[in-house]
Short mmCIF file of C-alpha atoms in Angstrom, two decimals:
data_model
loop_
_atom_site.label_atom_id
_atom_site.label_comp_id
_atom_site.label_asym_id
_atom_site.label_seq_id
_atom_site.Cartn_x
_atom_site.Cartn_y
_atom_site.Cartn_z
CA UNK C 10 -35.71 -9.26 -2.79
CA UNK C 11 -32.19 -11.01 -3.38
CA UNK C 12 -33.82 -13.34 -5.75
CA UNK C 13 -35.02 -10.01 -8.12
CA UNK C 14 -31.03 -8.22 -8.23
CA UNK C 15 -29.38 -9.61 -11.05
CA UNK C 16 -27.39 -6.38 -12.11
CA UNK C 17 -26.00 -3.77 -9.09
CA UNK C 18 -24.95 -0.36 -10.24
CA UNK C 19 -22.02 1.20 -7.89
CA UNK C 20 -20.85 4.58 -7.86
CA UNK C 21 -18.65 6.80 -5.99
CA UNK C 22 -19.48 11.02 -4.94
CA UNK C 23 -18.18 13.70 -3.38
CA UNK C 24 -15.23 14.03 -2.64
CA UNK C 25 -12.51 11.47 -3.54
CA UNK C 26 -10.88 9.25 -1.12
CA UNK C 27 -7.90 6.79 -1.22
CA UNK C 28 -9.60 3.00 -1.61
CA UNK C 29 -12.44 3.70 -3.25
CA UNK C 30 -10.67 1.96 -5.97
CA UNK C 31 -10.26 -0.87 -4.00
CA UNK C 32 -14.14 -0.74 -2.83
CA UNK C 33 -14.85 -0.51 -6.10
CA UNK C 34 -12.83 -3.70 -7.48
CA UNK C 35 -14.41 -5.38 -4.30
CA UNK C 36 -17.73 -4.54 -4.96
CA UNK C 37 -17.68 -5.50 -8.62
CA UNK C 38 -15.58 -8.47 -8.03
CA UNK C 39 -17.83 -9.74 -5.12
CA UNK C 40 -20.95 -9.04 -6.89
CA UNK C 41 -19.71 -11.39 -10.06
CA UNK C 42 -18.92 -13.90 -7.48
CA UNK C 43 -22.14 -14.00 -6.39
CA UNK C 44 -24.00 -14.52 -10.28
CA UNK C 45 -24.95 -10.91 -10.69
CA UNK C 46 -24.21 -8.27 -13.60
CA UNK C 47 -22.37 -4.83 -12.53
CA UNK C 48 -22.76 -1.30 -13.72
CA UNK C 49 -20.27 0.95 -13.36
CA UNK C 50 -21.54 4.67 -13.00
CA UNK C 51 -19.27 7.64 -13.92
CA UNK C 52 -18.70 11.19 -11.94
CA UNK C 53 -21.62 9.99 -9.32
CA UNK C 54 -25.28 11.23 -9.65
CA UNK C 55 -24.44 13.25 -12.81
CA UNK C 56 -23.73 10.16 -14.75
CA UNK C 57 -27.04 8.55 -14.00
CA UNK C 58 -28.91 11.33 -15.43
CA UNK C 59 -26.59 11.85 -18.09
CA UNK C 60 -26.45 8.15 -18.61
CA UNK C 61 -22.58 7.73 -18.36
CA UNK C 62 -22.87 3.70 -17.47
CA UNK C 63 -20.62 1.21 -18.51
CA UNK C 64 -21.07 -2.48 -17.94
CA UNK C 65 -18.39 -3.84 -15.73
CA UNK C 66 -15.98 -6.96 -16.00
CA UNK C 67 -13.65 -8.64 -13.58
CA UNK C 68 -10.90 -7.18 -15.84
CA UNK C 69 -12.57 -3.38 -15.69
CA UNK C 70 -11.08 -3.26 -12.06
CA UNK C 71 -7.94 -5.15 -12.79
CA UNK C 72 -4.77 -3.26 -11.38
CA UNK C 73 -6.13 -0.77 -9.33
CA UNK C 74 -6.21 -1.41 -5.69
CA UNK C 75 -3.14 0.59 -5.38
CA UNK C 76 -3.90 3.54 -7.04
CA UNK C 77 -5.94 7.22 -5.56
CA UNK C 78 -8.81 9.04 -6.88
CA UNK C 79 -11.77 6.87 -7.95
CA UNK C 80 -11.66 5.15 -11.70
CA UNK C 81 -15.56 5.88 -12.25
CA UNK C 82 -14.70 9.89 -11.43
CA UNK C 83 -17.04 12.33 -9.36
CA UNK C 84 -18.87 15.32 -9.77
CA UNK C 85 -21.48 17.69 -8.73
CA UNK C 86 -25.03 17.62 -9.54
CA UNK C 87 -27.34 19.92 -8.86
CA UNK C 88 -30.21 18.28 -10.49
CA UNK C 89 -29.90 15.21 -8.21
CA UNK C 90 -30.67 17.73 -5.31
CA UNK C 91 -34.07 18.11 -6.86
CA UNK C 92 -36.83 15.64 -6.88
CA UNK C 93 -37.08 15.72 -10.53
CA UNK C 94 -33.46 15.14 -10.66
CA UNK C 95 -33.92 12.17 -8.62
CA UNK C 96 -36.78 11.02 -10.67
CA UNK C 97 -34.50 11.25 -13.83
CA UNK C 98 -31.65 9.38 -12.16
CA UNK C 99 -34.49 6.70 -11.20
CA UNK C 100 -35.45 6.04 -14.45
CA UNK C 101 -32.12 5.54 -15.74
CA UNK C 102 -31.51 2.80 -13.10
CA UNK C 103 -34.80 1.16 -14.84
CA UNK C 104 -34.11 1.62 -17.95
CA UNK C 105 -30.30 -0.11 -17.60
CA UNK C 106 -32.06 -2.69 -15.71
CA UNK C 107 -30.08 -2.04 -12.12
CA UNK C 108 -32.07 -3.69 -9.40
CA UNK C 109 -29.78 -2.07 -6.75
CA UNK C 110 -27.23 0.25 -6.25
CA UNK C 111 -24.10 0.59 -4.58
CA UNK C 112 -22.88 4.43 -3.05
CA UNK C 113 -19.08 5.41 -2.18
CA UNK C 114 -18.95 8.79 -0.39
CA UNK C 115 -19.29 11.19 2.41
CA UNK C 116 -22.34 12.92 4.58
CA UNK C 117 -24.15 14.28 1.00
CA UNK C 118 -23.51 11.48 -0.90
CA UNK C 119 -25.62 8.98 1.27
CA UNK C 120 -27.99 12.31 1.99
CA UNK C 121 -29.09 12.20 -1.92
CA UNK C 122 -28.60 7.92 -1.24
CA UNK C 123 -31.11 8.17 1.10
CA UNK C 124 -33.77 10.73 -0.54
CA UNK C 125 -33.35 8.60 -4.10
CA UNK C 126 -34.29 5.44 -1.62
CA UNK C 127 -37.43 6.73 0.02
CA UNK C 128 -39.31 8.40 -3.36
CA UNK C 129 -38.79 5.36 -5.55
CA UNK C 130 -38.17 2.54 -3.12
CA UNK C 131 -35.10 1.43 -4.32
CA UNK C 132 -32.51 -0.40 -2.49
CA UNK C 133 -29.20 1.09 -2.16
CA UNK C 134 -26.30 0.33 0.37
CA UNK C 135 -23.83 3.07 1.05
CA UNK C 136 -20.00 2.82 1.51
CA UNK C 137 -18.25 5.55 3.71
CA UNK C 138 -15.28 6.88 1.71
CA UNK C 139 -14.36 10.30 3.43
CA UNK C 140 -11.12 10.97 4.68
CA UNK C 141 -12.83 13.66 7.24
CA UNK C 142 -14.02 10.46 9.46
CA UNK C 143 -16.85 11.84 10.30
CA UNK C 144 -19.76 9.36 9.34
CA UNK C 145 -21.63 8.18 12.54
CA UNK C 146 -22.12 4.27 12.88
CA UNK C 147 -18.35 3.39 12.02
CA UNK C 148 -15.03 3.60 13.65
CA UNK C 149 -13.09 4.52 10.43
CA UNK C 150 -13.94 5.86 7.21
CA UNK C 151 -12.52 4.83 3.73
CA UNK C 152 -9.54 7.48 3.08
CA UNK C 153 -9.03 8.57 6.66
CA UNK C 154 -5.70 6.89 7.44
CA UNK C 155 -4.12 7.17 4.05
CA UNK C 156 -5.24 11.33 4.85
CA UNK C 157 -3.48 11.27 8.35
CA UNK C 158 -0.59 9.50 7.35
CA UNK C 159 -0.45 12.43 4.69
CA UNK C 160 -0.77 14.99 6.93
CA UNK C 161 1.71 13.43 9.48
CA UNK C 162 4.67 12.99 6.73
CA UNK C 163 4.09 17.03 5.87
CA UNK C 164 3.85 18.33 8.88
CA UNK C 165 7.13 16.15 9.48
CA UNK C 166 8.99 18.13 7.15
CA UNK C 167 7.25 21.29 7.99
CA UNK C 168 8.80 21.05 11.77
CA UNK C 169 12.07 20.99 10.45
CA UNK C 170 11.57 24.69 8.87
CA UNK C 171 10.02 25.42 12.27
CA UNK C 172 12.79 24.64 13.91
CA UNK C 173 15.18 26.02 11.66
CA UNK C 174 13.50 29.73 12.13
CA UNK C 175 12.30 29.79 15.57
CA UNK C 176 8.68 30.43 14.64
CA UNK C 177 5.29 29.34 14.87
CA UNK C 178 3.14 27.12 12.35
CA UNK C 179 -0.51 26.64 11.81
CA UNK C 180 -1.05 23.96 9.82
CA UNK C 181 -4.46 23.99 8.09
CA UNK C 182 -6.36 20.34 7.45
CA UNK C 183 -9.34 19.36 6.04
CA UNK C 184 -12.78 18.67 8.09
CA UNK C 185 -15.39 21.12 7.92
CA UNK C 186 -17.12 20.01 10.73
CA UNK C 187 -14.98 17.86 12.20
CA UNK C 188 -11.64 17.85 14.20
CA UNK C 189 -10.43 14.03 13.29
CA UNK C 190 -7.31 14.39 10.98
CA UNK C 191 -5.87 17.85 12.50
CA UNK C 192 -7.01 16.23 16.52
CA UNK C 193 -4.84 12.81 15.33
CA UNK C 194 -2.52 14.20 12.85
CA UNK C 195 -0.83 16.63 15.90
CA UNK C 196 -0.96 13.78 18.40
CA UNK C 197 1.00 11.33 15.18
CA UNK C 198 3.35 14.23 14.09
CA UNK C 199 4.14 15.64 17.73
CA UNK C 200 2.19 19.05 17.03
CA UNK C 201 1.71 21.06 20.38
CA UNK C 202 -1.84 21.74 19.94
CA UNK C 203 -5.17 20.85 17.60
CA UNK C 204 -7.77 23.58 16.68
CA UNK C 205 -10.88 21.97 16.38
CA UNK C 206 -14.58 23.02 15.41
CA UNK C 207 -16.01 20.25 18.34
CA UNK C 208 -13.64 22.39 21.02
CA UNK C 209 -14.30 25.78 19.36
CA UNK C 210 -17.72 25.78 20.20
CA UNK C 211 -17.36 25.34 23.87
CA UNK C 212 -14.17 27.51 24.68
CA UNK C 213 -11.49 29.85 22.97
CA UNK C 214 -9.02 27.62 22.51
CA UNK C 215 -6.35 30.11 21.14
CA UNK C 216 -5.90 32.01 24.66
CA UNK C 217 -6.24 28.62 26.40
CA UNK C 218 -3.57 27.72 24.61
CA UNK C 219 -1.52 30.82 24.71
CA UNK C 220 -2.31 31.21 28.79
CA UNK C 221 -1.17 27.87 29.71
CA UNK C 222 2.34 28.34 28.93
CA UNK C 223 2.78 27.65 25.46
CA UNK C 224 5.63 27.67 23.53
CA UNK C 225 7.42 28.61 27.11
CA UNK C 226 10.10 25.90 26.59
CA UNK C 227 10.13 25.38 22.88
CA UNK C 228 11.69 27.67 19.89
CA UNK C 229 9.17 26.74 17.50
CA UNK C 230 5.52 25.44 17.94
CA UNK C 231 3.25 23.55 15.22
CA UNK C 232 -0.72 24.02 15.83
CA UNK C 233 -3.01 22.19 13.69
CA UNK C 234 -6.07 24.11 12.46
CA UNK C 235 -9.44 22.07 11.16
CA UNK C 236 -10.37 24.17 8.04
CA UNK C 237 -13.74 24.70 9.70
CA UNK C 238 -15.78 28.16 9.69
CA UNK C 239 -16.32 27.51 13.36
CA UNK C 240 -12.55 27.52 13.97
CA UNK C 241 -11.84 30.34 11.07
CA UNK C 242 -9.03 28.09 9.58
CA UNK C 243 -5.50 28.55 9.70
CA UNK C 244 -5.41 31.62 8.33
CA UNK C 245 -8.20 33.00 10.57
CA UNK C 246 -6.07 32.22 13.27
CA UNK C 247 -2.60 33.14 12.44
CA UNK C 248 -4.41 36.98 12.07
CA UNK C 249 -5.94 36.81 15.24
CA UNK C 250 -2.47 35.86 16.90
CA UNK C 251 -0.59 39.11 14.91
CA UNK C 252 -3.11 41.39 16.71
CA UNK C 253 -3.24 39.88 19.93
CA UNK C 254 0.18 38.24 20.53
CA UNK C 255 2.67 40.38 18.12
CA UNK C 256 5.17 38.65 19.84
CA UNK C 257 5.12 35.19 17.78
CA UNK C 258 6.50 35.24 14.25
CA UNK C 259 3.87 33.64 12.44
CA UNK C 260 3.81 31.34 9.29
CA UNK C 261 0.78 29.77 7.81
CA UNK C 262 0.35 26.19 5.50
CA UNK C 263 -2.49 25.03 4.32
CA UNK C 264 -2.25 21.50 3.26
CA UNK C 265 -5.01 21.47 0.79
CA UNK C 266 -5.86 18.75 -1.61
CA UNK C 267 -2.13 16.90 -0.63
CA UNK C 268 -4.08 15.22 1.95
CA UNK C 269 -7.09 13.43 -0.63
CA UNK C 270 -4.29 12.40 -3.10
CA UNK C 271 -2.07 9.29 -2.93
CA UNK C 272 -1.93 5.35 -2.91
CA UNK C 273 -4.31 3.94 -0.45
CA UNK C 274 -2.14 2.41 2.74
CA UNK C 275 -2.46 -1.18 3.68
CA UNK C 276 -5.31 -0.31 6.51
CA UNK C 277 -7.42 1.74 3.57
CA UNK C 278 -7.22 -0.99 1.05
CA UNK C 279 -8.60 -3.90 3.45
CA UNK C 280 -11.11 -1.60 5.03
CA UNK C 281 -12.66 -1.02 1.69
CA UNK C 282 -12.39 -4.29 0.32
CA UNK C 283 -13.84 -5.78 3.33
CA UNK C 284 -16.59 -3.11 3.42
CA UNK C 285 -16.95 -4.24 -0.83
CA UNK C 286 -18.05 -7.00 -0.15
CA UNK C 287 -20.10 -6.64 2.94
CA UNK C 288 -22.30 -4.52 0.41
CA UNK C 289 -22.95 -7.17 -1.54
CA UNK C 290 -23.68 -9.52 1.45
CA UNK C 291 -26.08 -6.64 2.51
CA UNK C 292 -28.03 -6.79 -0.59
CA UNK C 293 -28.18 -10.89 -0.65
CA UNK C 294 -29.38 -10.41 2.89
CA UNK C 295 -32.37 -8.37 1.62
CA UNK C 296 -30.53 -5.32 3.54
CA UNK C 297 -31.79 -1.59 2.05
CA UNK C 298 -31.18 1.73 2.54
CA UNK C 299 -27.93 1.31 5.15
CA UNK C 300 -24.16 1.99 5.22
CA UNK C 301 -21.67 -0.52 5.64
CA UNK C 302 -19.65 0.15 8.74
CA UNK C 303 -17.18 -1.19 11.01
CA UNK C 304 -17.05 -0.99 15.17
CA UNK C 305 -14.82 -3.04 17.25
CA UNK C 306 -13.25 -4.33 13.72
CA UNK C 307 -16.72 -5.74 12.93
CA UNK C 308 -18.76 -5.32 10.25
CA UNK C 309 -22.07 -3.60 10.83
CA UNK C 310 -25.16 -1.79 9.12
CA UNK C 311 -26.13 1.29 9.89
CA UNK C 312 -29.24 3.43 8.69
CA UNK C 313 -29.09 6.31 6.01
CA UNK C 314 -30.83 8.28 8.90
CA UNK C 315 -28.24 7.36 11.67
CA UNK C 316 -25.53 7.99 9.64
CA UNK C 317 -25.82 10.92 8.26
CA UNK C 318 -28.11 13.10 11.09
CA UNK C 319 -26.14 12.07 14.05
CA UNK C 320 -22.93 13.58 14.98
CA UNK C 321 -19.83 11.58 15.20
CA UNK C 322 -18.20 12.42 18.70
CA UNK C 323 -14.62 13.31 18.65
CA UNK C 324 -12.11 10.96 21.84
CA UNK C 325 -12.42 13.22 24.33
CA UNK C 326 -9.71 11.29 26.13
CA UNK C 327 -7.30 11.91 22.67
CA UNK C 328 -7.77 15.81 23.57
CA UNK C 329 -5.88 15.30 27.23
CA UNK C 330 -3.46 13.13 25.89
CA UNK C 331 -2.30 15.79 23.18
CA UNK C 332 -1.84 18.27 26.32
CA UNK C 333 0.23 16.01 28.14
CA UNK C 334 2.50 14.89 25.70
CA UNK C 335 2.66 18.50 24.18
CA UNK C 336 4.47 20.18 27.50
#
């Protein structure tokens, strides 16, 4: 198959995370290296049905390793969630003559990845840029740490209001489904307790918190809340304390899109540009239809179907530690 890919597409969707510039510069960069034409594809999916390609130069991803947000710009598409969507989007590839394509993004993007793979039996390799964490298969997502070093350096300056008023702060993170940035964020930032949608499930985690003595020896207390349904976010939580412990003066912050924005940090911009490039190798190793990821600081490939149906299980270990250090 490596012989037949002399043009790759690459694209990033979803949500945006710090370095997929730099996966993007990698990829193109590593995929001139190797002899081969690149297509760059703007605001994801949409722009393949839409046709928003441009052809790509060395000098089309000068200057922008250090900078947030994604240069080829993302967007919804419904239509791609349809077969006839997908079918559109396929014969764009064809007619632009891409032999393979390249995918930067989170659980859905490599979902629609995968389904665009298996109907037209087209080879595609997947980056995971999501600063949730949450992709099974790899230790690290693109985004995550440039996220939780966001999310430490605000709740940083959100303790010293704390402390200032005597009261207590629920900090609200991203991660739907998953308790990554707000379970490492409180450990990084000194937080007294994480919220989490993996803990929620088993116990009430509120009065666990409340009945082991929190906040006995403290005059203000910072909680981190995952912005998950499961958990009912910071703000579901700061109403349930006002009814059932009046005695707390509560605040609420939610940290919102702060956390996605930003220059990626030094771990981010290696992680994608090795992860680039590895999706090139992929391809030149007649690889299909897998993400790049990384365990034990080595490169690996994982399915489409490992990756995005299995759950990735939150350090169970990381959950003790945060009580102990929290006293």
């Amino acid at each position: 198959m490596s012989q037949l890919i002399k043009c790759v597409g690459v694209l990033t969707s979803g949500g945006d995370a710090p370095g997929m510039n730099a996966a993007i510069r990698a990829v193109t960069r590593s995929a001139i290296y190797n002899g081969m034409a690149v297509k760059g594809i703007y605001r994801g999916y949409r722009g393949l049905i839409t046709n928003e390609i441009e052809t790509f130069k060395t000098q089309n991803v000068s200057n922008i390793v250090q900078r947030g947000g994604t240069i080829l710009k993302t967007a919804r598409c419904e239509e791609f969630r349809t077969p006839e969507g997908r079918k559109q989007a396929y014969e764009t590839l064809c007619r632009e003559q891409i032999d393979a394509l390249v995918v930067i993004g989170g659980d859905g993007s490599l979902t629609g990845a995968r389904l665009l793979a298996q109907e037209h039996n087209y080879p595609i390799v997947g980056l995971p840029g999501t600063i949730d964490n949450d992709l099974y298969g790899t230790d690290i997502t693109i985004g995550y740490d440039t996220a939780l070093n966001t999310v430490m350096e605000c709740v940083d300056k959100i303790r010293d209001t704390a402390s200032s008023h005597e009261r207590l702060f629920f900090i609200e993170v991203m991660g739907r489904d998953a308790g990554f940035l707000a379970l490492n964020g409180a450990i990084a930032s000194g937080a007294e307790a994480a919220i989490i949608p993996e803990i929620s499930l088993e116990k009430d985690q509120l009065a666990e918190m409340i009945e082991t003595g929190f906040r006995k020896s403290k005059n203000s207390s910072i909680v981190l809340v995952a912005e998950s349904e499961v958990t009912g976010g910071a703000i579901g939580v700061a109403e349930r304390v006002k009814k059932e412990y009046p005695q707390f003066e509560v605040r609420v912050s939610i940290l919102g899109h702060l956390q996605r924005g930003g220059s990626p940090s030094a771990q981010d911009r290696i992680l994608a540009t090795r992860m680039g490039v590895a999706a090139i190798d992929a391809l030149l190793d007649d690889q299909r239809n897998v993400m790049i990821g990384i365990q034990n600081e080595e490169i690996v490939h994982v399915p489409f179907a490992k990756a995005i149906k299995n759950d990735k299980p939150i350090n169970r270990d990381l959950l003790n530690t945060l009580r102990i250090v929290s006293m």
